[in-house]
Amino acid sequence: MTQTPVRLLFVCSGNICRSPLAEALFLSLADKAGEAGRYLVDSAGTHGYHEGEPADPRTRRVGRRHGLDVKSRARPVKDDDFDRFDLIIAMDRGHRRELLARSGSGRTAEIRLMREFDPSARDLDVADPYYGGEEGFETMYSVLEPACRGLLEYLSAPPS
């Protein structure tokens, strides 16, 4: 029996910093756990500022330093994403508010915050490193890594 993959969409503002790194990180963790085939993963931005562009070079460098290939291209969230994905994971509360406002009623996707899956998180927002230096991108990785681990654990847990 073939299991239907869980469809995940990671969302930040322009889809060049936080969400593409979360996408690559989650896929890597799922692959290492032997569960990559259980998930269909994508990322998008609440805005189309960078549509078609690769992730920010600083995001790609941080990814490479941690053994990740951040290869997605930026795209905006589309209306049908709210029906195509099972879980939409916002990087901060502003994204979540915007996604909830856009999703309307009767949509199938659940919308959650990335850091909800990190039990040690004090702040539920993943800070945007775009306007800072390289160290902000390393900090972003260190925030996303436990959240992605927690997300994988949450999704891998047997239904209660």
CSV table of N, CA and C in Angstrom, one decimal:
chain,number,residue,atom,x,y,z
A,1,MET,N,0.8,-1.2,0.0
A,1,MET,CA,0.0,0.0,0.0
A,1,MET,C,0.9,1.2,0.0
A,2,THR,N,0.6,2.2,-0.9
A,2,THR,CA,1.4,3.4,-1.0
A,2,THR,C,0.7,4.5,-0.2
A,3,GLN,N,1.5,5.1,0.6
A,3,GLN,CA,1.0,6.2,1.5
A,3,GLN,C,1.1,7.5,0.7
A,4,THR,N,0.0,8.3,0.8
A,4,THR,CA,0.0,9.6,0.2
A,4,THR,C,1.0,10.5,0.9
A,5,PRO,N,1.9,11.2,0.1
A,5,PRO,CA,2.8,12.1,0.8
A,5,PRO,C,2.2,13.3,1.5
A,6,VAL,N,2.8,13.7,2.6
A,6,VAL,CA,2.4,14.9,3.3
A,6,VAL,C,2.9,16.1,2.5
A,7,ARG,N,2.1,17.0,2.2
A,7,ARG,CA,2.5,18.2,1.4
A,7,ARG,C,2.7,19.4,2.3
A,8,LEU,N,4.0,19.9,2.3
A,8,LEU,CA,4.4,21.0,3.1
A,8,LEU,C,4.9,22.2,2.3
A,9,LEU,N,4.5,23.4,2.8
A,9,LEU,CA,4.9,24.6,2.1
A,9,LEU,C,5.5,25.5,3.2
A,10,PHE,N,6.7,25.9,3.1
A,10,PHE,CA,7.4,26.8,4.0
A,10,PHE,C,7.3,28.2,3.4
A,11,VAL,N,6.9,29.2,4.2
A,11,VAL,CA,6.6,30.5,3.7
A,11,VAL,C,7.3,31.6,4.5
A,12,CYS,N,8.0,32.5,3.8
A,12,CYS,CA,8.6,33.7,4.4
A,12,CYS,C,8.1,34.9,3.5
A,13,SER,N,8.8,36.0,3.5
A,13,SER,CA,8.4,37.2,2.8
A,13,SER,C,8.7,37.1,1.3
A,14,GLY,N,9.9,37.0,0.9
A,14,GLY,CA,10.3,37.0,-0.5
A,14,GLY,C,10.7,35.6,-1.0
A,15,ASN,N,10.8,34.6,-0.2
A,15,ASN,CA,11.2,33.2,-0.5
A,15,ASN,C,12.6,33.1,-1.0
A,16,ILE,N,13.5,33.9,-0.4
A,16,ILE,CA,14.9,33.8,-0.7
A,16,ILE,C,15.8,33.6,0.5
A,17,CYS,N,15.3,33.7,1.7
A,17,CYS,CA,16.1,33.5,2.9
A,17,CYS,C,15.6,32.4,3.8
A,18,ARG,N,14.6,32.6,4.5
A,18,ARG,CA,14.2,31.7,5.5
A,18,ARG,C,13.5,30.4,5.0
A,19,SER,N,12.5,30.6,4.1
A,19,SER,CA,11.7,29.5,3.6
A,19,SER,C,12.5,28.5,2.7
A,20,PRO,N,13.4,29.0,1.8
A,20,PRO,CA,14.2,28.0,1.1
A,20,PRO,C,15.2,27.2,1.9
A,21,LEU,N,15.7,27.9,3.0
A,21,LEU,CA,16.6,27.2,3.9
A,21,LEU,C,15.8,26.1,4.7
A,22,ALA,N,14.7,26.5,5.1
A,22,ALA,CA,13.8,25.5,5.9
A,22,ALA,C,13.4,24.3,5.0
A,23,GLU,N,13.1,24.6,3.7
A,23,GLU,CA,12.8,23.6,2.8
A,23,GLU,C,14.0,22.6,2.6
A,24,ALA,N,15.2,23.1,2.3
A,24,ALA,CA,16.3,22.3,2.1
A,24,ALA,C,16.7,21.5,3.4
A,25,LEU,N,16.6,22.2,4.5
A,25,LEU,CA,16.9,21.5,5.8
A,25,LEU,C,16.0,20.4,6.1
A,26,PHE,N,14.7,20.7,6.0
A,26,PHE,CA,13.7,19.6,6.3
A,26,PHE,C,13.9,18.4,5.4
A,27,LEU,N,14.1,18.7,4.1
A,27,LEU,CA,14.3,17.6,3.1
A,27,LEU,C,15.5,16.7,3.5
A,28,SER,N,16.6,17.4,3.9
A,28,SER,CA,17.8,16.7,4.3
A,28,SER,C,17.6,15.9,5.6
A,29,LEU,N,16.9,16.4,6.6
A,29,LEU,CA,16.6,15.7,7.8
A,29,LEU,C,15.7,14.5,7.5
A,30,ALA,N,14.7,14.7,6.6
A,30,ALA,CA,13.8,13.6,6.2
A,30,ALA,C,14.5,12.5,5.5
A,31,ASP,N,15.5,12.9,4.6
A,31,ASP,CA,16.3,11.9,3.9
A,31,ASP,C,17.1,11.1,4.8
A,32,LYS,N,17.8,11.8,5.8
A,32,LYS,CA,18.7,11.1,6.7
A,32,LYS,C,17.9,10.1,7.6
A,33,ALA,N,16.6,10.4,7.8
A,33,ALA,CA,15.7,9.6,8.6
A,33,ALA,C,15.1,8.5,7.8
A,34,GLY,N,15.4,8.4,6.5
A,34,GLY,CA,14.8,7.5,5.6
A,34,GLY,C,13.3,7.7,5.3
A,35,GLU,N,12.9,9.0,5.4
A,35,GLU,CA,11.5,9.3,5.2
A,35,GLU,C,11.3,10.3,4.1
A,36,ALA,N,12.3,10.6,3.3
A,36,ALA,CA,12.1,11.7,2.2
A,36,ALA,C,10.9,11.4,1.3
A,37,GLY,N,10.6,10.2,1.0
A,37,GLY,CA,9.5,9.8,0.1
A,37,GLY,C,8.2,10.1,0.8
A,38,ARG,N,8.1,10.4,2.0
A,38,ARG,CA,6.8,10.6,2.7
A,38,ARG,C,6.4,12.1,2.5
A,39,TYR,N,7.2,12.9,2.0
A,39,TYR,CA,6.9,14.3,1.9
A,39,TYR,C,7.1,14.9,0.6
A,40,LEU,N,6.2,15.8,0.2
A,40,LEU,CA,6.4,16.7,-0.9
A,40,LEU,C,6.5,18.1,-0.3
A,41,VAL,N,7.7,18.8,-0.6
A,41,VAL,CA,8.0,20.0,0.1
A,41,VAL,C,8.3,21.1,-0.9
A,42,ASP,N,7.9,22.3,-0.6
A,42,ASP,CA,8.1,23.5,-1.4
A,42,ASP,C,8.2,24.7,-0.5
A,43,SER,N,8.6,25.8,-1.1
A,43,SER,CA,8.6,27.0,-0.3
A,43,SER,C,8.1,28.2,-1.2
A,44,ALA,N,7.6,29.2,-0.6
A,44,ALA,CA,7.1,30.4,-1.3
A,44,ALA,C,7.2,31.6,-0.4
A,45,GLY,N,6.9,32.8,-1.0
A,45,GLY,CA,6.9,34.0,-0.3
A,45,GLY,C,5.5,34.6,-0.3
A,46,THR,N,5.3,35.4,0.8
A,46,THR,CA,4.0,36.2,0.8
A,46,THR,C,3.9,37.2,-0.3
A,47,HIS,N,5.1,37.6,-0.8
A,47,HIS,CA,5.2,38.6,-1.9
A,47,HIS,C,6.1,38.0,-3.0
A,48,GLY,N,5.9,38.5,-4.2
A,48,GLY,CA,6.6,38.0,-5.4
A,48,GLY,C,7.8,38.9,-5.7
A,49,TYR,N,8.4,39.6,-4.8
A,49,TYR,CA,9.5,40.5,-5.0
A,49,TYR,C,10.6,39.8,-5.8
A,50,HIS,N,10.9,38.6,-5.6
A,50,HIS,CA,12.1,37.9,-6.1
A,50,HIS,C,11.7,36.7,-7.0
A,51,GLU,N,10.5,36.7,-7.6
A,51,GLU,CA,10.0,35.6,-8.3
A,51,GLU,C,11.0,35.1,-9.4
A,52,GLY,N,11.3,33.8,-9.4
A,52,GLY,CA,12.2,33.2,-10.3
A,52,GLY,C,13.7,33.2,-9.9
A,53,GLU,N,14.0,34.0,-8.9
A,53,GLU,CA,15.4,34.1,-8.5
A,53,GLU,C,15.8,32.9,-7.6
A,54,PRO,N,17.1,32.6,-7.6
A,54,PRO,CA,17.6,31.6,-6.6
A,54,PRO,C,17.6,32.2,-5.2
A,55,ALA,N,17.8,31.4,-4.2
A,55,ALA,CA,17.9,31.9,-2.8
A,55,ALA,C,19.0,32.9,-2.7
A,56,ASP,N,18.9,33.8,-1.8
A,56,ASP,CA,20.0,34.8,-1.5
A,56,ASP,C,21.3,34.0,-1.4
A,57,PRO,N,22.4,34.6,-1.9
A,57,PRO,CA,23.7,33.9,-1.9
A,57,PRO,C,24.1,33.6,-0.4
A,58,ARG,N,23.8,34.4,0.5
A,58,ARG,CA,24.1,34.1,1.9
A,58,ARG,C,23.4,32.9,2.4
A,59,THR,N,22.2,32.7,2.0
A,59,THR,CA,21.4,31.5,2.4
A,59,THR,C,22.1,30.3,1.8
A,60,ARG,N,22.4,30.4,0.5
A,60,ARG,CA,23.1,29.2,-0.1
A,60,ARG,C,24.4,28.9,0.5
A,61,ARG,N,25.2,29.9,0.9
A,61,ARG,CA,26.5,29.7,1.5
A,61,ARG,C,26.3,29.0,2.9
A,62,VAL,N,25.4,29.5,3.7
A,62,VAL,CA,25.1,28.9,5.0
A,62,VAL,C,24.6,27.4,4.8
A,63,GLY,N,23.8,27.2,3.8
A,63,GLY,CA,23.3,25.9,3.5
A,63,GLY,C,24.5,25.0,3.1
A,64,ARG,N,25.4,25.4,2.3
A,64,ARG,CA,26.6,24.6,1.9
A,64,ARG,C,27.4,24.3,3.1
A,65,ARG,N,27.6,25.3,4.0
A,65,ARG,CA,28.4,25.0,5.2
A,65,ARG,C,27.9,23.9,6.0
A,66,HIS,N,26.6,23.7,5.9
A,66,HIS,CA,25.9,22.7,6.7
A,66,HIS,C,25.5,21.5,5.9
A,67,GLY,N,26.1,21.4,4.7
A,67,GLY,CA,25.8,20.2,3.8
A,67,GLY,C,24.5,20.2,3.1
A,68,LEU,N,23.9,21.4,2.9
A,68,LEU,CA,22.6,21.5,2.3
A,68,LEU,C,22.7,22.1,0.9
A,69,ASP,N,21.9,21.6,0.0
A,69,ASP,CA,21.8,22.2,-1.4
A,69,ASP,C,20.5,23.0,-1.4
A,70,VAL,N,20.6,24.3,-1.3
A,70,VAL,CA,19.4,25.2,-1.3
A,70,VAL,C,19.2,25.6,-2.8
A,71,LYS,N,18.4,24.8,-3.5
A,71,LYS,CA,18.2,25.0,-4.9
A,71,LYS,C,16.9,25.5,-5.4
A,72,SER,N,16.0,25.8,-4.5
A,72,SER,CA,14.7,26.3,-4.9
A,72,SER,C,14.8,27.7,-5.5
A,73,ARG,N,13.8,28.0,-6.3
A,73,ARG,CA,13.7,29.4,-6.9
A,73,ARG,C,12.4,30.0,-6.3
A,74,ALA,N,12.6,31.3,-6.1
A,74,ALA,CA,11.5,32.1,-5.4
A,74,ALA,C,10.2,32.1,-6.2
A,75,ARG,N,9.1,32.0,-5.5
A,75,ARG,CA,7.8,32.1,-6.0
A,75,ARG,C,6.9,32.7,-5.0
A,76,PRO,N,5.8,33.4,-5.4
A,76,PRO,CA,4.8,33.8,-4.4
A,76,PRO,C,3.8,32.7,-4.0
A,77,VAL,N,3.2,32.9,-2.9
A,77,VAL,CA,2.1,32.0,-2.5
A,77,VAL,C,1.0,32.2,-3.5
A,78,LYS,N,0.4,31.1,-3.9
A,78,LYS,CA,-0.8,31.2,-4.9
A,78,LYS,C,-2.0,30.8,-4.1
A,79,ASP,N,-3.2,31.2,-4.6
A,79,ASP,CA,-4.4,30.9,-4.0
A,79,ASP,C,-4.6,29.4,-3.9
A,80,ASP,N,-4.2,28.6,-4.9
A,80,ASP,CA,-4.5,27.2,-4.9
A,80,ASP,C,-3.5,26.4,-3.9
A,81,ASP,N,-2.5,27.1,-3.4
A,81,ASP,CA,-1.6,26.5,-2.4
A,81,ASP,C,-2.4,26.1,-1.2
A,82,PHE,N,-3.4,26.9,-0.8
A,82,PHE,CA,-4.2,26.6,0.4
A,82,PHE,C,-5.0,25.3,0.3
A,83,ASP,N,-5.1,24.8,-0.9
A,83,ASP,CA,-5.8,23.5,-1.2
A,83,ASP,C,-4.8,22.4,-1.5
A,84,ARG,N,-3.7,22.8,-2.1
A,84,ARG,CA,-2.7,21.8,-2.6
A,84,ARG,C,-1.8,21.3,-1.5
A,85,PHE,N,-1.6,22.0,-0.4
A,85,PHE,CA,-0.8,21.6,0.7
A,85,PHE,C,-1.5,21.3,1.9
A,86,ASP,N,-1.0,20.3,2.7
A,86,ASP,CA,-1.6,19.9,3.9
A,86,ASP,C,-1.3,20.8,5.1
A,87,LEU,N,0.0,21.3,5.0
A,87,LEU,CA,0.5,22.1,6.1
A,87,LEU,C,1.3,23.3,5.5
A,88,ILE,N,0.9,24.5,5.9
A,88,ILE,CA,1.7,25.7,5.4
A,88,ILE,C,2.4,26.2,6.7
A,89,ILE,N,3.7,26.4,6.6
A,89,ILE,CA,4.5,26.7,7.8
A,89,ILE,C,5.0,28.1,7.6
A,90,ALA,N,4.5,29.1,8.4
A,90,ALA,CA,4.9,30.5,8.3
A,90,ALA,C,6.2,30.7,9.1
A,91,MET,N,7.1,31.6,8.7
A,91,MET,CA,8.3,31.8,9.4
A,91,MET,C,8.1,32.8,10.6
A,92,ASP,N,7.0,33.7,10.5
A,92,ASP,CA,6.8,34.6,11.6
A,92,ASP,C,5.3,34.9,11.7
A,93,ARG,N,4.9,35.5,12.7
A,93,ARG,CA,3.5,35.8,13.0
A,93,ARG,C,2.9,36.7,11.9
A,94,GLY,N,3.6,37.6,11.4
A,94,GLY,CA,3.1,38.4,10.3
A,94,GLY,C,2.7,37.6,9.1
A,95,HIS,N,3.6,36.7,8.7
A,95,HIS,CA,3.3,35.8,7.6
A,95,HIS,C,2.1,35.0,7.9
A,96,ARG,N,2.0,34.5,9.1
A,96,ARG,CA,0.8,33.6,9.5
A,96,ARG,C,-0.5,34.5,9.4
A,97,ARG,N,-0.5,35.7,9.9
A,97,ARG,CA,-1.6,36.5,9.8
A,97,ARG,C,-2.0,36.7,8.3
A,98,GLU,N,-1.1,37.0,7.5
A,98,GLU,CA,-1.4,37.3,6.1
A,98,GLU,C,-1.9,36.0,5.4
A,99,LEU,N,-1.3,34.9,5.7
A,99,LEU,CA,-1.8,33.6,5.2
A,99,LEU,C,-3.2,33.3,5.6
A,100,LEU,N,-3.5,33.5,6.9
A,100,LEU,CA,-4.8,33.2,7.4
A,100,LEU,C,-5.8,34.1,6.7
A,101,ALA,N,-5.5,35.4,6.5
A,101,ALA,CA,-6.4,36.3,5.9
A,101,ALA,C,-6.6,35.9,4.4
A,102,ARG,N,-5.6,35.4,3.7
A,102,ARG,CA,-5.8,35.0,2.3
A,102,ARG,C,-6.4,33.7,2.1
A,103,SER,N,-6.4,32.8,3.1
A,103,SER,CA,-6.8,31.4,3.0
A,103,SER,C,-8.3,31.3,2.8
A,104,GLY,N,-9.1,32.2,3.4
A,104,GLY,CA,-10.5,32.1,3.4
A,104,GLY,C,-11.0,30.8,4.0
A,105,SER,N,-12.3,30.6,4.0
A,105,SER,CA,-12.9,29.5,4.6
A,105,SER,C,-13.0,28.3,3.7
A,106,GLY,N,-13.0,27.1,4.2
A,106,GLY,CA,-13.2,25.9,3.4
A,106,GLY,C,-11.9,25.4,2.8
A,107,ARG,N,-10.8,26.0,3.2
A,107,ARG,CA,-9.5,25.6,2.6
A,107,ARG,C,-9.0,24.4,3.4
A,108,THR,N,-8.2,23.6,2.8
A,108,THR,CA,-7.7,22.4,3.5
A,108,THR,C,-6.4,22.5,4.3
A,109,ALA,N,-5.6,23.4,3.9
A,109,ALA,CA,-4.2,23.5,4.6
A,109,ALA,C,-4.4,24.0,6.0
A,110,GLU,N,-3.6,23.4,6.9
A,110,GLU,CA,-3.4,23.9,8.2
A,110,GLU,C,-2.3,24.9,8.2
A,111,ILE,N,-2.4,26.1,8.9
A,111,ILE,CA,-1.3,27.1,8.9
A,111,ILE,C,-0.7,27.2,10.2
A,112,ARG,N,0.6,26.9,10.3
A,112,ARG,CA,1.3,27.0,11.6
A,112,ARG,C,2.5,27.8,11.5
A,113,LEU,N,3.1,28.1,12.7
A,113,LEU,CA,4.4,28.8,12.8
A,113,LEU,C,5.5,27.8,12.9
A,114,MET,N,6.6,28.1,12.2
A,114,MET,CA,7.8,27.2,12.2
A,114,MET,C,8.3,26.9,13.6
A,115,ARG,N,8.4,27.9,14.4
A,115,ARG,CA,9.0,27.6,15.7
A,115,ARG,C,8.0,27.0,16.7
A,116,GLU,N,6.8,26.8,16.3
A,116,GLU,CA,5.8,26.0,17.2
A,116,GLU,C,6.4,24.6,17.3
A,117,PHE,N,7.2,24.1,16.4
A,117,PHE,CA,7.7,22.8,16.4
A,117,PHE,C,9.1,22.6,17.2
A,118,ASP,N,9.5,23.7,17.8
A,118,ASP,CA,10.7,23.8,18.6
A,118,ASP,C,10.3,24.0,20.0
A,119,PRO,N,10.4,22.9,20.8
A,119,PRO,CA,9.9,23.0,22.2
A,119,PRO,C,10.7,24.0,23.1
A,120,SER,N,11.9,24.3,22.6
A,120,SER,CA,12.8,25.2,23.4
A,120,SER,C,12.6,26.7,23.0
A,121,ALA,N,11.8,26.9,21.9
A,121,ALA,CA,11.7,28.3,21.4
A,121,ALA,C,11.0,29.2,22.4
A,122,ARG,N,11.6,30.4,22.6
A,122,ARG,CA,10.9,31.4,23.5
A,122,ARG,C,10.2,32.4,22.6
A,123,ASP,N,10.7,32.7,21.4
A,123,ASP,CA,10.1,33.6,20.5
A,123,ASP,C,9.6,32.7,19.3
A,124,LEU,N,8.4,32.9,18.9
A,124,LEU,CA,7.8,32.1,17.8
A,124,LEU,C,8.2,32.6,16.4
A,125,ASP,N,8.9,33.7,16.3
A,125,ASP,CA,9.3,34.2,15.0
A,125,ASP,C,10.7,33.8,14.6
A,126,VAL,N,10.9,33.5,13.3
A,126,VAL,CA,12.2,33.3,12.8
A,126,VAL,C,12.6,34.6,12.2
A,127,ALA,N,13.6,35.3,12.8
A,127,ALA,CA,14.0,36.6,12.4
A,127,ALA,C,14.5,36.6,11.0
A,128,ASP,N,14.2,37.7,10.3
A,128,ASP,CA,14.6,37.9,8.9
A,128,ASP,C,16.0,38.4,8.8
A,129,PRO,N,16.9,37.7,8.2
A,129,PRO,CA,18.3,38.1,8.2
A,129,PRO,C,18.7,39.0,7.0
A,130,TYR,N,17.7,39.2,6.2
A,130,TYR,CA,18.0,39.9,4.9
A,130,TYR,C,18.8,41.2,4.9
A,131,TYR,N,18.5,42.0,5.9
A,131,TYR,CA,19.2,43.3,5.9
A,131,TYR,C,20.4,43.4,6.8
A,132,GLY,N,20.8,42.2,7.3
A,132,GLY,CA,22.0,42.1,8.1
A,132,GLY,C,23.2,41.4,7.4
A,133,GLY,N,24.1,41.0,8.2
A,133,GLY,CA,25.3,40.4,7.6
A,133,GLY,C,25.2,38.9,7.7
A,134,GLU,N,26.3,38.2,7.3
A,134,GLU,CA,26.4,36.8,7.2
A,134,GLU,C,26.0,36.1,8.6
A,135,GLU,N,26.3,36.7,9.7
A,135,GLU,CA,26.1,36.1,11.0
A,135,GLU,C,24.6,35.9,11.2
A,136,GLY,N,23.7,36.8,10.7
A,136,GLY,CA,22.3,36.6,10.8
A,136,GLY,C,21.8,35.4,10.1
A,137,PHE,N,22.5,35.0,9.0
A,137,PHE,CA,22.1,33.8,8.3
A,137,PHE,C,22.5,32.5,9.0
A,138,GLU,N,23.6,32.6,9.7
A,138,GLU,CA,24.0,31.5,10.6
A,138,GLU,C,23.0,31.3,11.7
A,139,THR,N,22.6,32.5,12.3
A,139,THR,CA,21.6,32.5,13.4
A,139,THR,C,20.3,31.9,12.9
A,140,MET,N,19.9,32.3,11.6
A,140,MET,CA,18.7,31.7,11.0
A,140,MET,C,18.8,30.2,11.0
A,141,TYR,N,19.9,29.7,10.5
A,141,TYR,CA,20.1,28.2,10.5
A,141,TYR,C,20.0,27.6,11.8
A,142,SER,N,20.6,28.2,12.9
A,142,SER,CA,20.5,27.6,14.2
A,142,SER,C,19.1,27.7,14.8
A,143,VAL,N,18.3,28.5,14.3
A,143,VAL,CA,16.9,28.6,14.7
A,143,VAL,C,16.1,27.6,14.0
A,144,LEU,N,16.3,27.5,12.7
A,144,LEU,CA,15.5,26.6,11.8
A,144,LEU,C,15.8,25.1,12.1
A,145,GLU,N,17.1,24.8,12.4
A,145,GLU,CA,17.4,23.4,12.6
A,145,GLU,C,16.6,22.7,13.6
A,146,PRO,N,16.5,23.1,14.9
A,146,PRO,CA,15.7,22.4,15.9
A,146,PRO,C,14.2,22.4,15.5
A,147,ALA,N,13.7,23.5,14.9
A,147,ALA,CA,12.3,23.6,14.5
A,147,ALA,C,12.0,22.5,13.4
A,148,CYS,N,12.9,22.4,12.4
A,148,CYS,CA,12.8,21.4,11.4
A,148,CYS,C,12.8,20.0,12.0
A,149,ARG,N,13.7,19.7,12.9
A,149,ARG,CA,13.8,18.4,13.6
A,149,ARG,C,12.5,18.2,14.3
A,150,GLY,N,12.0,19.2,15.0
A,150,GLY,CA,10.7,19.0,15.7
A,150,GLY,C,9.5,18.8,14.8
A,151,LEU,N,9.5,19.5,13.6
A,151,LEU,CA,8.5,19.3,12.6
A,151,LEU,C,8.5,17.8,12.1
A,152,LEU,N,9.7,17.3,11.8
A,152,LEU,CA,9.8,16.0,11.3
A,152,LEU,C,9.3,15.0,12.4
A,153,GLU,N,9.7,15.2,13.6
A,153,GLU,CA,9.3,14.4,14.7
A,153,GLU,C,7.7,14.4,14.9
A,154,TYR,N,7.2,15.6,14.8
A,154,TYR,CA,5.7,15.8,14.9
A,154,TYR,C,5.0,15.0,13.7
A,155,LEU,N,5.5,15.1,12.5
A,155,LEU,CA,4.9,14.4,11.4
A,155,LEU,C,5.1,12.9,11.4
A,156,SER,N,6.2,12.5,12.0
A,156,SER,CA,6.5,11.1,12.0
A,156,SER,C,5.8,10.3,13.2
A,157,ALA,N,5.3,11.1,14.1
A,157,ALA,CA,4.7,10.4,15.3
A,157,ALA,C,3.4,9.7,14.8
A,158,PRO,N,3.2,8.5,15.4
A,158,PRO,CA,1.9,7.8,15.0
A,158,PRO,C,0.7,8.6,15.4
A,159,PRO,N,-0.4,8.6,14.7
A,159,PRO,CA,-1.6,9.4,15.0
A,159,PRO,C,-2.1,8.9,16.4
A,160,SER,N,-2.6,9.9,17.1
A,160,SER,CA,-3.1,9.6,18.5
A,160,SER,C,-4.6,9.4,18.4
